[in-house]
Amino acid sequence: MKDKTTTTEQAMALIRDGDVVTTTGFVQSCIPEMLHAALEKRFVNEGAPRDLTLIMCAGAGDSKGLGTGRLHHDGLLRRVIAGNFGRMPKVAQAAQENKICGYNLPQGVISQLYRACAAGQPGLFSKVGLHTYVDPRHGGGKVNSVTEEDIVKHVEVDGEDWLFYKATKIDVAFIRGTSADRSGNISMEREALTLDCLAQAMAAHNNGGIVIAQVERIVEDGSIKPKDVKIPGLLVDCVCLADDPDMHRMNYGVQHNPALSGEIRVPVEGIAKMPLDQRKIIARRAAFELPPNGAVNLGVGAPDGVAAVANEEKATPYITLTTEAGAVGGVLAGGSSFGSSANADAIIDQNQMFDFYDGGGLDLTCLGMAECDAEGSVNASRFGGRLNG
């Protein structure tokens, strides 16, 4: 039997110049902080690895330098494919200054592309992104002038317009879990979300790459029940123990909340109410549209207040609120905990949630925006000199 536990230094030494690296993490939650810090440390000390491609779905950082924000050093990254640049402002600045290549693709498309990579497929057909700046007729998701390669194509199938997103093979996957045995089997009992860890691990493994997992504890082989194993040890190469609790926080604002991980259920009456301000007025107006017995998605920012209003008005039992990160039901969390849910009915993988959304499963969604014109065209991507995503 192979013992896959190792140090972060030994794990980072396996990453080569030019590798394609993907990482889990959603906004401020479920981020393998120790692995990002170790990669940064190796580059600062050794000048290697260089010219990496970073692929990720949502932002994964605190917007002040943690998470993927650690990877801003000149020469570390050559290219970024991401659904959000706002959580790593120095990396976004490098893209705006033409120092690196960059693509801003839809979060759900990237999430589903992990599965395409795992299955050895060339890419993904989707209608998501048609007629936006992701459409190759309007820029193909490229964020600057030095980004030349086309990774999105416009195609026609049976008379219908589609976008074809090219799958980029993955060499290294950074994932995160709660418990791991020495064979690499990983469970997520204290995690708020499962995200795309399984698909990312499978994509890297099937490409002959490496999977590096950050976990909270090491357990004896055989002590994790088979149905509780979220990532089989078959897919995992390195298991790194997060011996510093600050490197394995549930999110940047919460060390651990068992209600968000589904370990306990809490009385919803005790969940904090929003103060009566402009954000609450907007959230209350949106809450008027909640359909009884409907499936609803809430976006980040102002929309997360809709969950607080629905709970305050005791409407939560009569609707099913969801987040694209995979939370189904309960009282959706806001702030640093956005993406997770207290008293959730279920937590599914992010790519599965986007399958549900893309297939038309939602009755309503409440989304945030930076700008909107009189015709209803929305900008949530570039504003105030920022590349957000």
mmCIF file of C-alpha atoms in Angstrom:
data_model
loop_
_atom_site.group_PDB
_atom_site.id
_atom_site.type_symbol
_atom_site.label_atom_id
_atom_site.label_comp_id
_atom_site.label_asym_id
_atom_site.label_seq_id
_atom_site.Cartn_x
_atom_site.Cartn_y
_atom_site.Cartn_z
ATOM 1 C CA MET A 1 0.000 0.000 0.000
ATOM 2 C CA LYS A 2 1.218 3.466 -0.879
ATOM 3 C CA ASP A 3 1.266 6.231 1.730
ATOM 4 C CA LYS A 4 0.224 9.388 -0.139
ATOM 5 C CA THR A 5 0.665 11.804 2.762
ATOM 6 C CA THR A 6 3.430 14.294 2.096
ATOM 7 C CA THR A 7 4.577 17.834 2.806
ATOM 8 C CA THR A 8 3.491 20.810 0.757
ATOM 9 C CA GLU A 9 7.131 21.380 -0.245
ATOM 10 C CA GLN A 10 7.363 17.892 -1.713
ATOM 11 C CA ALA A 11 4.008 18.292 -3.462
ATOM 12 C CA MET A 12 4.884 21.684 -5.001
ATOM 13 C CA ALA A 13 8.172 20.262 -6.295
ATOM 14 C CA LEU A 14 6.135 18.093 -8.678
ATOM 15 C CA ILE A 15 4.730 21.103 -10.547
ATOM 16 C CA ARG A 16 6.623 21.880 -13.740
ATOM 17 C CA ASP A 17 7.104 25.030 -15.803
ATOM 18 C CA GLY A 18 4.185 25.551 -18.166
ATOM 19 C CA ASP A 19 1.765 23.267 -16.309
ATOM 20 C CA VAL A 20 -1.985 23.868 -16.378
ATOM 21 C CA VAL A 21 -3.176 24.172 -12.775
ATOM 22 C CA THR A 22 -6.777 24.190 -11.578
ATOM 23 C CA THR A 23 -7.950 24.946 -8.060
ATOM 24 C CA THR A 24 -11.139 24.485 -6.109
ATOM 25 C CA GLY A 25 -12.689 27.332 -4.132
ATOM 26 C CA PHE A 26 -15.805 29.479 -4.378
ATOM 27 C CA VAL A 27 -15.656 33.203 -3.578
ATOM 28 C CA GLN A 28 -14.325 33.009 0.031
ATOM 29 C CA SER A 29 -15.212 29.377 0.790
ATOM 30 C CA CYS A 30 -13.474 25.998 0.483
ATOM 31 C CA ILE A 31 -10.161 27.474 -0.646
ATOM 32 C CA PRO A 32 -7.017 25.282 -0.303
ATOM 33 C CA GLU A 33 -5.129 28.220 1.182
ATOM 34 C CA MET A 34 -2.141 26.162 2.307
ATOM 35 C CA LEU A 35 -1.518 24.916 -1.234
ATOM 36 C CA HIS A 36 -1.710 28.403 -2.742
ATOM 37 C CA ALA A 37 0.686 29.682 -0.074
ATOM 38 C CA ALA A 38 3.101 26.811 -0.721
ATOM 39 C CA LEU A 39 3.102 27.433 -4.474
ATOM 40 C CA GLU A 40 3.743 31.124 -3.886
ATOM 41 C CA LYS A 41 6.568 30.327 -1.468
ATOM 42 C CA ARG A 42 8.297 27.992 -3.904
ATOM 43 C CA PHE A 43 8.125 30.558 -6.702
ATOM 44 C CA VAL A 44 9.412 33.399 -4.514
ATOM 45 C CA ASN A 45 12.293 31.237 -3.256
ATOM 46 C CA GLU A 46 13.196 29.384 -6.439
ATOM 47 C CA GLY A 47 11.719 31.333 -9.337
ATOM 48 C CA ALA A 48 9.847 28.194 -10.328
ATOM 49 C CA PRO A 49 7.515 26.898 -11.570
ATOM 50 C CA ARG A 50 7.018 29.526 -14.270
ATOM 51 C CA ASP A 51 4.499 30.273 -16.988
ATOM 52 C CA LEU A 52 1.610 28.346 -15.463
ATOM 53 C CA THR A 53 -1.940 28.399 -16.776
ATOM 54 C CA LEU A 54 -4.516 28.867 -14.007
ATOM 55 C CA ILE A 55 -8.048 27.560 -14.575
ATOM 56 C CA MET A 56 -10.842 28.163 -12.061
ATOM 57 C CA CYS A 57 -14.582 28.800 -11.954
ATOM 58 C CA ALA A 58 -15.626 31.466 -9.505
ATOM 59 C CA GLY A 59 -13.242 33.784 -7.705
ATOM 60 C CA ALA A 60 -11.250 32.118 -4.932
ATOM 61 C CA GLY A 61 -9.800 34.722 -2.611
ATOM 62 C CA ASP A 62 -10.419 37.651 -0.306
ATOM 63 C CA SER A 63 -9.639 40.377 -2.904
ATOM 64 C CA LYS A 64 -6.670 41.429 -0.737
ATOM 65 C CA GLY A 65 -4.032 38.852 -1.648
ATOM 66 C CA LEU A 66 -5.177 35.527 -0.239
ATOM 67 C CA GLY A 67 -6.276 32.507 -2.257
ATOM 68 C CA THR A 68 -5.443 32.791 -5.944
ATOM 69 C CA GLY A 69 -4.436 36.381 -5.223
ATOM 70 C CA ARG A 70 -1.125 34.901 -4.023
ATOM 71 C CA LEU A 71 -0.267 33.945 -7.606
ATOM 72 C CA HIS A 72 0.271 37.480 -8.895
ATOM 73 C CA HIS A 73 4.090 37.374 -9.012
ATOM 74 C CA ASP A 74 5.624 38.239 -12.395
ATOM 75 C CA GLY A 75 6.493 35.088 -14.299
ATOM 76 C CA LEU A 76 4.423 32.673 -12.211
ATOM 77 C CA LEU A 77 1.382 32.827 -14.474
ATOM 78 C CA ARG A 78 1.342 32.996 -18.249
ATOM 79 C CA ARG A 79 -2.374 32.542 -18.821
ATOM 80 C CA VAL A 80 -5.593 32.596 -16.782
ATOM 81 C CA ILE A 81 -8.959 31.077 -17.724
ATOM 82 C CA ALA A 82 -11.488 32.106 -15.106
ATOM 83 C CA GLY A 83 -15.095 32.959 -14.475
ATOM 84 C CA ASN A 84 -14.075 35.769 -12.128
ATOM 85 C CA PHE A 85 -10.984 37.958 -11.783
ATOM 86 C CA GLY A 86 -12.341 40.173 -9.004
ATOM 87 C CA ARG A 87 -10.984 38.044 -6.156
ATOM 88 C CA MET A 88 -7.398 38.361 -7.424
ATOM 89 C CA PRO A 89 -7.048 42.055 -8.337
ATOM 90 C CA LYS A 90 -3.282 41.970 -8.965
ATOM 91 C CA VAL A 91 -3.712 39.091 -11.401
ATOM 92 C CA ALA A 92 -6.536 41.039 -13.058
ATOM 93 C CA GLN A 93 -4.250 44.074 -13.263
ATOM 94 C CA ALA A 94 -1.557 41.975 -14.942
ATOM 95 C CA ALA A 95 -4.141 40.898 -17.512
ATOM 96 C CA GLN A 96 -5.272 44.481 -18.078
ATOM 97 C CA GLU A 97 -1.630 45.508 -18.584
ATOM 98 C CA ASN A 98 -1.084 42.740 -21.167
ATOM 99 C CA LYS A 99 1.457 40.947 -18.963
ATOM 100 C CA ILE A 100 -0.464 37.663 -19.118
ATOM 101 C CA CYS A 101 -3.048 36.122 -21.424
ATOM 102 C CA GLY A 102 -6.557 35.894 -20.051
ATOM 103 C CA TYR A 103 -10.006 34.561 -20.819
ATOM 104 C CA ASN A 104 -13.170 35.369 -18.907
ATOM 105 C CA LEU A 105 -15.569 32.475 -19.538
ATOM 106 C CA PRO A 106 -18.901 31.637 -17.881
ATOM 107 C CA GLN A 107 -18.485 30.029 -14.481
ATOM 108 C CA GLY A 108 -20.826 27.149 -15.249
ATOM 109 C CA VAL A 109 -19.140 26.399 -18.555
ATOM 110 C CA ILE A 110 -15.740 26.074 -16.858
ATOM 111 C CA SER A 111 -17.328 23.874 -14.204
ATOM 112 C CA GLN A 112 -18.775 21.554 -16.855
ATOM 113 C CA LEU A 113 -15.538 21.614 -18.876
ATOM 114 C CA TYR A 114 -13.825 19.759 -16.034
ATOM 115 C CA ARG A 115 -16.056 16.802 -16.839
ATOM 116 C CA ALA A 116 -15.259 17.077 -20.535
ATOM 117 C CA CYS A 117 -11.552 17.017 -19.675
ATOM 118 C CA ALA A 118 -12.056 13.995 -17.430
ATOM 119 C CA ALA A 119 -13.899 12.144 -20.198
ATOM 120 C CA GLY A 120 -11.270 12.957 -22.816
ATOM 121 C CA GLN A 121 -13.732 15.026 -24.817
ATOM 122 C CA PRO A 122 -12.593 17.972 -26.951
ATOM 123 C CA GLY A 123 -14.919 20.469 -25.309
ATOM 124 C CA LEU A 124 -18.469 21.518 -24.531
ATOM 125 C CA PHE A 125 -21.441 22.763 -26.539
ATOM 126 C CA SER A 126 -23.506 25.415 -24.781
ATOM 127 C CA LYS A 127 -25.874 28.272 -25.537
ATOM 128 C CA VAL A 128 -24.524 30.136 -22.516
ATOM 129 C CA GLY A 129 -22.591 33.179 -23.680
ATOM 130 C CA LEU A 130 -24.306 33.658 -27.045
ATOM 131 C CA HIS A 131 -24.442 37.345 -28.077
ATOM 132 C CA THR A 132 -22.229 38.419 -25.141
ATOM 133 C CA TYR A 133 -18.517 39.271 -25.170
ATOM 134 C CA VAL A 134 -17.836 35.532 -24.742
ATOM 135 C CA ASP A 135 -19.268 34.929 -28.222
ATOM 136 C CA PRO A 136 -16.302 34.844 -30.664
ATOM 137 C CA ARG A 137 -18.199 37.306 -32.848
ATOM 138 C CA HIS A 138 -17.813 39.778 -29.977
ATOM 139 C CA GLY A 139 -14.374 38.917 -28.604
ATOM 140 C CA GLY A 140 -14.474 35.275 -27.544
ATOM 141 C CA GLY A 141 -13.967 36.023 -23.850
ATOM 142 C CA LYS A 142 -10.462 37.418 -24.367
ATOM 143 C CA VAL A 143 -9.632 40.074 -21.795
ATOM 144 C CA ASN A 144 -6.739 41.826 -23.564
ATOM 145 C CA SER A 145 -4.898 42.290 -26.858
ATOM 146 C CA VAL A 146 -2.077 39.782 -26.225
ATOM 147 C CA THR A 147 -4.583 36.935 -25.912
ATOM 148 C CA GLU A 148 -4.845 35.598 -29.450
ATOM 149 C CA GLU A 149 -5.792 31.911 -29.362
ATOM 150 C CA ASP A 150 -9.481 31.210 -29.955
ATOM 151 C CA ILE A 151 -10.897 28.794 -27.369
ATOM 152 C CA VAL A 152 -14.562 29.541 -28.144
ATOM 153 C CA LYS A 153 -16.167 28.843 -31.524
ATOM 154 C CA HIS A 154 -19.578 29.755 -32.905
ATOM 155 C CA VAL A 155 -21.201 26.755 -34.584
ATOM 156 C CA GLU A 156 -24.575 25.883 -36.062
ATOM 157 C CA VAL A 157 -26.192 22.542 -35.272
ATOM 158 C CA ASP A 158 -29.512 21.636 -36.887
ATOM 159 C CA GLY A 159 -30.176 25.283 -37.601
ATOM 160 C CA GLU A 160 -29.496 26.440 -34.035
ATOM 161 C CA ASP A 161 -26.665 28.669 -32.795
ATOM 162 C CA TRP A 162 -24.290 27.160 -30.262
ATOM 163 C CA LEU A 163 -20.949 28.034 -28.735
ATOM 164 C CA PHE A 164 -18.273 25.341 -28.571
ATOM 165 C CA TYR A 165 -15.842 25.793 -25.678
ATOM 166 C CA LYS A 166 -12.482 24.074 -26.112
ATOM 167 C CA ALA A 167 -11.345 21.895 -23.199
ATOM 168 C CA THR A 168 -7.882 22.684 -21.854
ATOM 169 C CA LYS A 169 -6.101 19.613 -20.502
ATOM 170 C CA ILE A 170 -5.189 19.860 -16.831
ATOM 171 C CA ASP A 171 -1.820 18.895 -15.350
ATOM 172 C CA VAL A 172 -2.324 19.750 -11.666
ATOM 173 C CA ALA A 173 -5.459 19.901 -9.509
ATOM 174 C CA PHE A 174 -5.568 21.581 -6.089
ATOM 175 C CA ILE A 175 -8.519 20.164 -4.148
ATOM 176 C CA ARG A 176 -9.646 20.224 -0.545
ATOM 177 C CA GLY A 177 -11.464 17.935 1.869
ATOM 178 C CA THR A 178 -11.933 17.174 5.547
ATOM 179 C CA SER A 179 -10.555 13.673 6.175
ATOM 180 C CA ALA A 180 -8.153 11.544 4.172
ATOM 181 C CA ASP A 181 -6.631 8.153 4.767
ATOM 182 C CA ARG A 182 -3.094 7.352 3.703
ATOM 183 C CA SER A 183 -4.370 5.804 0.492
ATOM 184 C CA GLY A 184 -5.816 9.182 -0.525
ATOM 185 C CA ASN A 185 -9.533 8.533 -0.029
ATOM 186 C CA ILE A 186 -11.126 11.853 0.913
ATOM 187 C CA SER A 187 -14.373 12.828 2.657
ATOM 188 C CA MET A 188 -15.919 16.284 3.125
ATOM 189 C CA GLU A 189 -17.985 16.082 6.288
ATOM 190 C CA ARG A 190 -16.869 19.509 7.590
ATOM 191 C CA GLU A 191 -16.812 21.293 4.240
ATOM 192 C CA ALA A 192 -19.541 23.749 3.281
ATOM 193 C CA LEU A 193 -19.497 22.689 -0.386
ATOM 194 C CA THR A 194 -18.156 19.905 -2.596
ATOM 195 C CA LEU A 195 -17.825 22.112 -5.714
ATOM 196 C CA ASP A 196 -15.969 20.404 -8.609
ATOM 197 C CA CYS A 197 -13.290 18.536 -6.661
ATOM 198 C CA LEU A 198 -14.163 15.110 -8.082
ATOM 199 C CA ALA A 199 -14.286 16.304 -11.696
ATOM 200 C CA GLN A 200 -11.070 18.307 -11.294
ATOM 201 C CA ALA A 201 -9.258 15.348 -9.766
ATOM 202 C CA MET A 202 -10.475 13.044 -12.508
ATOM 203 C CA ALA A 203 -9.483 15.544 -15.209
ATOM 204 C CA ALA A 204 -5.919 15.834 -13.910
ATOM 205 C CA HIS A 205 -5.511 12.100 -13.235
ATOM 206 C CA ASN A 206 -6.827 11.058 -16.657
ATOM 207 C CA ASN A 207 -4.425 13.489 -18.319
ATOM 208 C CA GLY A 208 -1.457 11.880 -16.546
ATOM 209 C CA GLY A 209 -1.240 14.837 -14.161
ATOM 210 C CA ILE A 210 -1.138 15.095 -10.381
ATOM 211 C CA VAL A 211 -3.828 15.710 -7.776
ATOM 212 C CA ILE A 212 -2.811 17.480 -4.569
ATOM 213 C CA ALA A 213 -5.328 17.485 -1.726
ATOM 214 C CA GLN A 214 -5.364 19.674 1.377
ATOM 215 C CA VAL A 215 -7.196 18.091 4.309
ATOM 216 C CA GLU A 216 -7.946 18.812 7.936
ATOM 217 C CA ARG A 217 -7.023 15.399 9.360
ATOM 218 C CA ILE A 218 -5.521 12.029 8.519
ATOM 219 C CA VAL A 219 -7.518 8.930 9.450
ATOM 220 C CA GLU A 220 -6.848 5.206 9.361
ATOM 221 C CA ASP A 221 -7.382 3.335 6.120
ATOM 222 C CA GLY A 222 -10.888 1.918 5.924
ATOM 223 C CA SER A 223 -12.374 4.330 8.453
ATOM 224 C CA ILE A 224 -14.219 6.422 5.823
ATOM 225 C CA LYS A 225 -17.398 4.693 4.679
ATOM 226 C CA PRO A 226 -17.421 4.065 0.921
ATOM 227 C CA LYS A 227 -20.448 6.306 0.279
ATOM 228 C CA ASP A 228 -18.791 9.079 2.286
ATOM 229 C CA VAL A 229 -15.697 9.076 0.071
ATOM 230 C CA LYS A 230 -16.068 12.072 -2.244
ATOM 231 C CA ILE A 231 -12.735 11.624 -4.044
ATOM 232 C CA PRO A 232 -11.369 8.067 -4.311
ATOM 233 C CA GLY A 233 -7.727 7.560 -3.493
ATOM 234 C CA LEU A 234 -7.317 6.158 -6.998
ATOM 235 C CA LEU A 235 -7.333 9.775 -8.232
ATOM 236 C CA VAL A 236 -5.136 11.367 -5.558
ATOM 237 C CA ASP A 237 -1.333 11.640 -5.617
ATOM 238 C CA CYS A 238 -0.502 13.846 -2.627
ATOM 239 C CA VAL A 239 -2.317 14.416 0.662
ATOM 240 C CA CYS A 240 -1.148 17.449 2.645
ATOM 241 C CA LEU A 241 -2.279 17.989 6.230
ATOM 242 C CA ALA A 242 -3.295 21.546 7.099
ATOM 243 C CA ASP A 243 -1.709 21.741 10.537
ATOM 244 C CA ASP A 244 -2.449 25.485 10.805
ATOM 245 C CA PRO A 245 -6.238 25.978 11.296
ATOM 246 C CA ASP A 246 -6.069 29.417 9.652
ATOM 247 C CA MET A 247 -5.004 27.703 6.441
ATOM 248 C CA HIS A 248 -8.139 25.538 6.464
ATOM 249 C CA ARG A 249 -10.941 27.927 7.393
ATOM 250 C CA MET A 250 -14.436 27.165 6.116
ATOM 251 C CA ASN A 251 -14.257 30.632 4.609
ATOM 252 C CA TYR A 252 -12.302 33.794 5.285
ATOM 253 C CA GLY A 253 -14.885 35.066 7.750
ATOM 254 C CA VAL A 254 -15.762 31.810 9.532
ATOM 255 C CA GLN A 255 -13.420 29.222 10.999
ATOM 256 C CA HIS A 256 -16.150 26.575 11.058
ATOM 257 C CA ASN A 257 -19.943 26.647 11.153
ATOM 258 C CA PRO A 258 -21.481 23.167 11.478
ATOM 259 C CA ALA A 259 -24.842 24.477 10.238
ATOM 260 C CA LEU A 260 -23.229 25.307 6.889
ATOM 261 C CA SER A 261 -21.584 21.897 6.591
ATOM 262 C CA GLY A 262 -24.833 20.084 7.404
ATOM 263 C CA GLU A 263 -23.531 18.581 10.643
ATOM 264 C CA ILE A 264 -26.321 20.220 12.652
ATOM 265 C CA ARG A 265 -29.538 22.143 12.045
ATOM 266 C CA VAL A 266 -30.081 25.470 13.774
ATOM 267 C CA PRO A 267 -33.258 27.394 14.717
ATOM 268 C CA VAL A 268 -33.832 29.786 11.836
ATOM 269 C CA GLU A 269 -35.314 32.388 14.185
ATOM 270 C CA GLY A 270 -31.807 33.054 15.444
ATOM 271 C CA ILE A 271 -30.403 33.918 12.012
ATOM 272 C CA ALA A 272 -29.547 37.623 11.845
ATOM 273 C CA LYS A 273 -31.951 40.006 10.126
ATOM 274 C CA MET A 274 -30.806 42.669 7.696
ATOM 275 C CA PRO A 275 -30.884 46.293 8.841
ATOM 276 C CA LEU A 276 -33.477 48.380 7.031
ATOM 277 C CA ASP A 277 -31.364 50.114 4.396
ATOM 278 C CA GLN A 278 -31.246 50.409 0.603
ATOM 279 C CA ARG A 279 -30.018 46.828 0.166
ATOM 280 C CA LYS A 280 -32.877 45.453 2.220
ATOM 281 C CA ILE A 281 -35.436 47.519 0.307
ATOM 282 C CA ILE A 282 -34.119 46.062 -2.961
ATOM 283 C CA ALA A 283 -34.069 42.552 -1.483
ATOM 284 C CA ARG A 284 -37.638 42.900 -0.188
ATOM 285 C CA ARG A 285 -38.865 44.012 -3.599
ATOM 286 C CA ALA A 286 -37.186 41.027 -5.236
ATOM 287 C CA ALA A 287 -38.663 38.739 -2.566
ATOM 288 C CA PHE A 288 -42.156 39.748 -3.714
ATOM 289 C CA GLU A 289 -41.438 37.754 -6.885
ATOM 290 C CA LEU A 290 -40.531 34.481 -5.127
ATOM 291 C CA PRO A 291 -42.785 31.770 -6.598
ATOM 292 C CA PRO A 292 -44.468 29.388 -4.121
ATOM 293 C CA ASN A 293 -42.970 25.903 -4.406
ATOM 294 C CA GLY A 294 -40.512 27.251 -6.957
ATOM 295 C CA ALA A 295 -36.797 26.664 -7.482
ATOM 296 C CA VAL A 296 -34.822 29.890 -7.123
ATOM 297 C CA ASN A 297 -31.185 30.879 -7.650
ATOM 298 C CA LEU A 298 -29.650 33.795 -5.769
ATOM 299 C CA GLY A 299 -26.501 35.486 -7.002
ATOM 300 C CA VAL A 300 -23.721 37.126 -5.025
ATOM 301 C CA GLY A 301 -23.968 40.649 -3.629
ATOM 302 C CA ALA A 302 -27.310 42.380 -3.225
ATOM 303 C CA PRO A 303 -29.326 39.243 -4.168
ATOM 304 C CA ASP A 304 -28.118 37.275 -1.145
ATOM 305 C CA GLY A 305 -30.319 39.586 0.942
ATOM 306 C CA VAL A 306 -33.373 37.912 -0.582
ATOM 307 C CA ALA A 307 -32.621 34.806 1.497
ATOM 308 C CA ALA A 308 -32.516 36.846 4.712
ATOM 309 C CA VAL A 309 -35.815 38.533 3.846
ATOM 310 C CA ALA A 310 -37.456 35.218 2.945
ATOM 311 C CA ASN A 311 -36.354 33.772 6.282
ATOM 312 C CA GLU A 312 -37.550 36.823 8.212
ATOM 313 C CA GLU A 313 -40.956 36.588 6.507
ATOM 314 C CA LYS A 314 -41.094 32.818 7.190
ATOM 315 C CA ALA A 315 -41.340 32.081 3.469
ATOM 316 C CA THR A 316 -38.326 29.747 3.286
ATOM 317 C CA PRO A 317 -40.297 26.504 3.853
ATOM 318 C CA TYR A 318 -42.434 27.255 0.809
ATOM 319 C CA ILE A 319 -39.648 27.781 -1.743
ATOM 320 C CA THR A 320 -36.341 26.105 -2.556
ATOM 321 C CA LEU A 321 -33.453 28.526 -2.683
ATOM 322 C CA THR A 322 -30.250 27.401 -4.394
ATOM 323 C CA THR A 323 -26.779 28.696 -5.193
ATOM 324 C CA GLU A 324 -24.733 27.769 -8.227
ATOM 325 C CA ALA A 325 -22.083 26.431 -5.839
ATOM 326 C CA GLY A 326 -24.339 23.466 -5.039
ATOM 327 C CA ALA A 327 -26.463 24.356 -1.998
ATOM 328 C CA VAL A 328 -30.115 23.272 -2.236
ATOM 329 C CA GLY A 329 -32.717 24.534 0.243
ATOM 330 C CA GLY A 330 -32.345 25.999 3.707
ATOM 331 C CA VAL A 331 -31.447 29.614 4.410
ATOM 332 C CA LEU A 332 -28.754 30.716 1.986
ATOM 333 C CA ALA A 333 -25.811 32.461 3.603
ATOM 334 C CA GLY A 334 -24.420 35.847 2.646
ATOM 335 C CA GLY A 335 -21.181 37.731 3.090
ATOM 336 C CA SER A 336 -18.050 35.593 3.394
ATOM 337 C CA SER A 337 -20.247 32.467 3.563
ATOM 338 C CA PHE A 338 -22.013 33.108 0.260
ATOM 339 C CA GLY A 339 -22.564 29.925 -1.707
ATOM 340 C CA SER A 340 -23.389 27.805 1.318
ATOM 341 C CA SER A 341 -26.644 27.359 3.209
ATOM 342 C CA ALA A 342 -27.745 26.830 6.807
ATOM 343 C CA ASN A 343 -30.026 23.790 7.175
ATOM 344 C CA ALA A 344 -29.587 22.830 3.509
ATOM 345 C CA ASP A 345 -31.625 19.968 2.095
ATOM 346 C CA ALA A 346 -28.710 18.818 -0.041
ATOM 347 C CA ILE A 347 -25.260 19.790 -1.291
ATOM 348 C CA ILE A 348 -24.519 18.715 -4.852
ATOM 349 C CA ASP A 349 -21.488 19.297 -7.056
ATOM 350 C CA GLN A 350 -21.280 22.647 -8.802
ATOM 351 C CA ASN A 351 -21.239 21.145 -12.317
ATOM 352 C CA GLN A 352 -24.423 19.212 -11.508
ATOM 353 C CA MET A 353 -26.125 22.383 -10.322
ATOM 354 C CA PHE A 354 -25.278 24.080 -13.603
ATOM 355 C CA ASP A 355 -26.757 21.097 -15.466
ATOM 356 C CA PHE A 356 -29.989 21.785 -13.560
ATOM 357 C CA TYR A 357 -29.844 25.493 -14.354
ATOM 358 C CA ASP A 358 -28.919 25.083 -18.029
ATOM 359 C CA GLY A 359 -31.682 22.543 -18.522
ATOM 360 C CA GLY A 360 -34.332 25.033 -17.409
ATOM 361 C CA GLY A 361 -34.879 23.842 -13.838
ATOM 362 C CA LEU A 362 -35.201 27.303 -12.307
ATOM 363 C CA ASP A 363 -38.422 29.254 -11.847
ATOM 364 C CA LEU A 364 -36.656 32.496 -10.872
ATOM 365 C CA THR A 365 -33.194 33.922 -10.405
ATOM 366 C CA CYS A 366 -32.113 37.114 -8.632
ATOM 367 C CA LEU A 367 -28.779 38.444 -9.886
ATOM 368 C CA GLY A 368 -26.579 41.417 -9.142
ATOM 369 C CA MET A 369 -25.230 43.992 -11.573
ATOM 370 C CA ALA A 370 -22.865 46.929 -11.824
ATOM 371 C CA GLU A 371 -24.705 48.791 -14.588
ATOM 372 C CA CYS A 372 -27.970 48.464 -16.492
ATOM 373 C CA ASP A 373 -29.337 50.505 -19.376
ATOM 374 C CA ALA A 374 -32.931 51.399 -20.229
ATOM 375 C CA GLU A 375 -33.239 48.339 -22.495
ATOM 376 C CA GLY A 376 -32.229 45.972 -19.714
ATOM 377 C CA SER A 377 -28.715 45.171 -20.949
ATOM 378 C CA VAL A 378 -26.604 44.346 -17.911
ATOM 379 C CA ASN A 379 -22.897 44.834 -17.190
ATOM 380 C CA ALA A 380 -21.441 42.873 -14.298
ATOM 381 C CA SER A 381 -17.980 42.399 -15.755
ATOM 382 C CA ARG A 382 -15.987 45.600 -16.305
ATOM 383 C CA PHE A 383 -16.559 48.784 -14.334
ATOM 384 C CA GLY A 384 -14.658 51.515 -12.570
ATOM 385 C CA GLY A 385 -11.449 50.476 -14.299
ATOM 386 C CA ARG A 386 -11.783 46.943 -12.920
ATOM 387 C CA LEU A 387 -11.865 43.592 -14.638
ATOM 388 C CA ASN A 388 -14.320 41.641 -12.525
ATOM 389 C CA GLY A 389 -15.812 38.824 -14.572
#
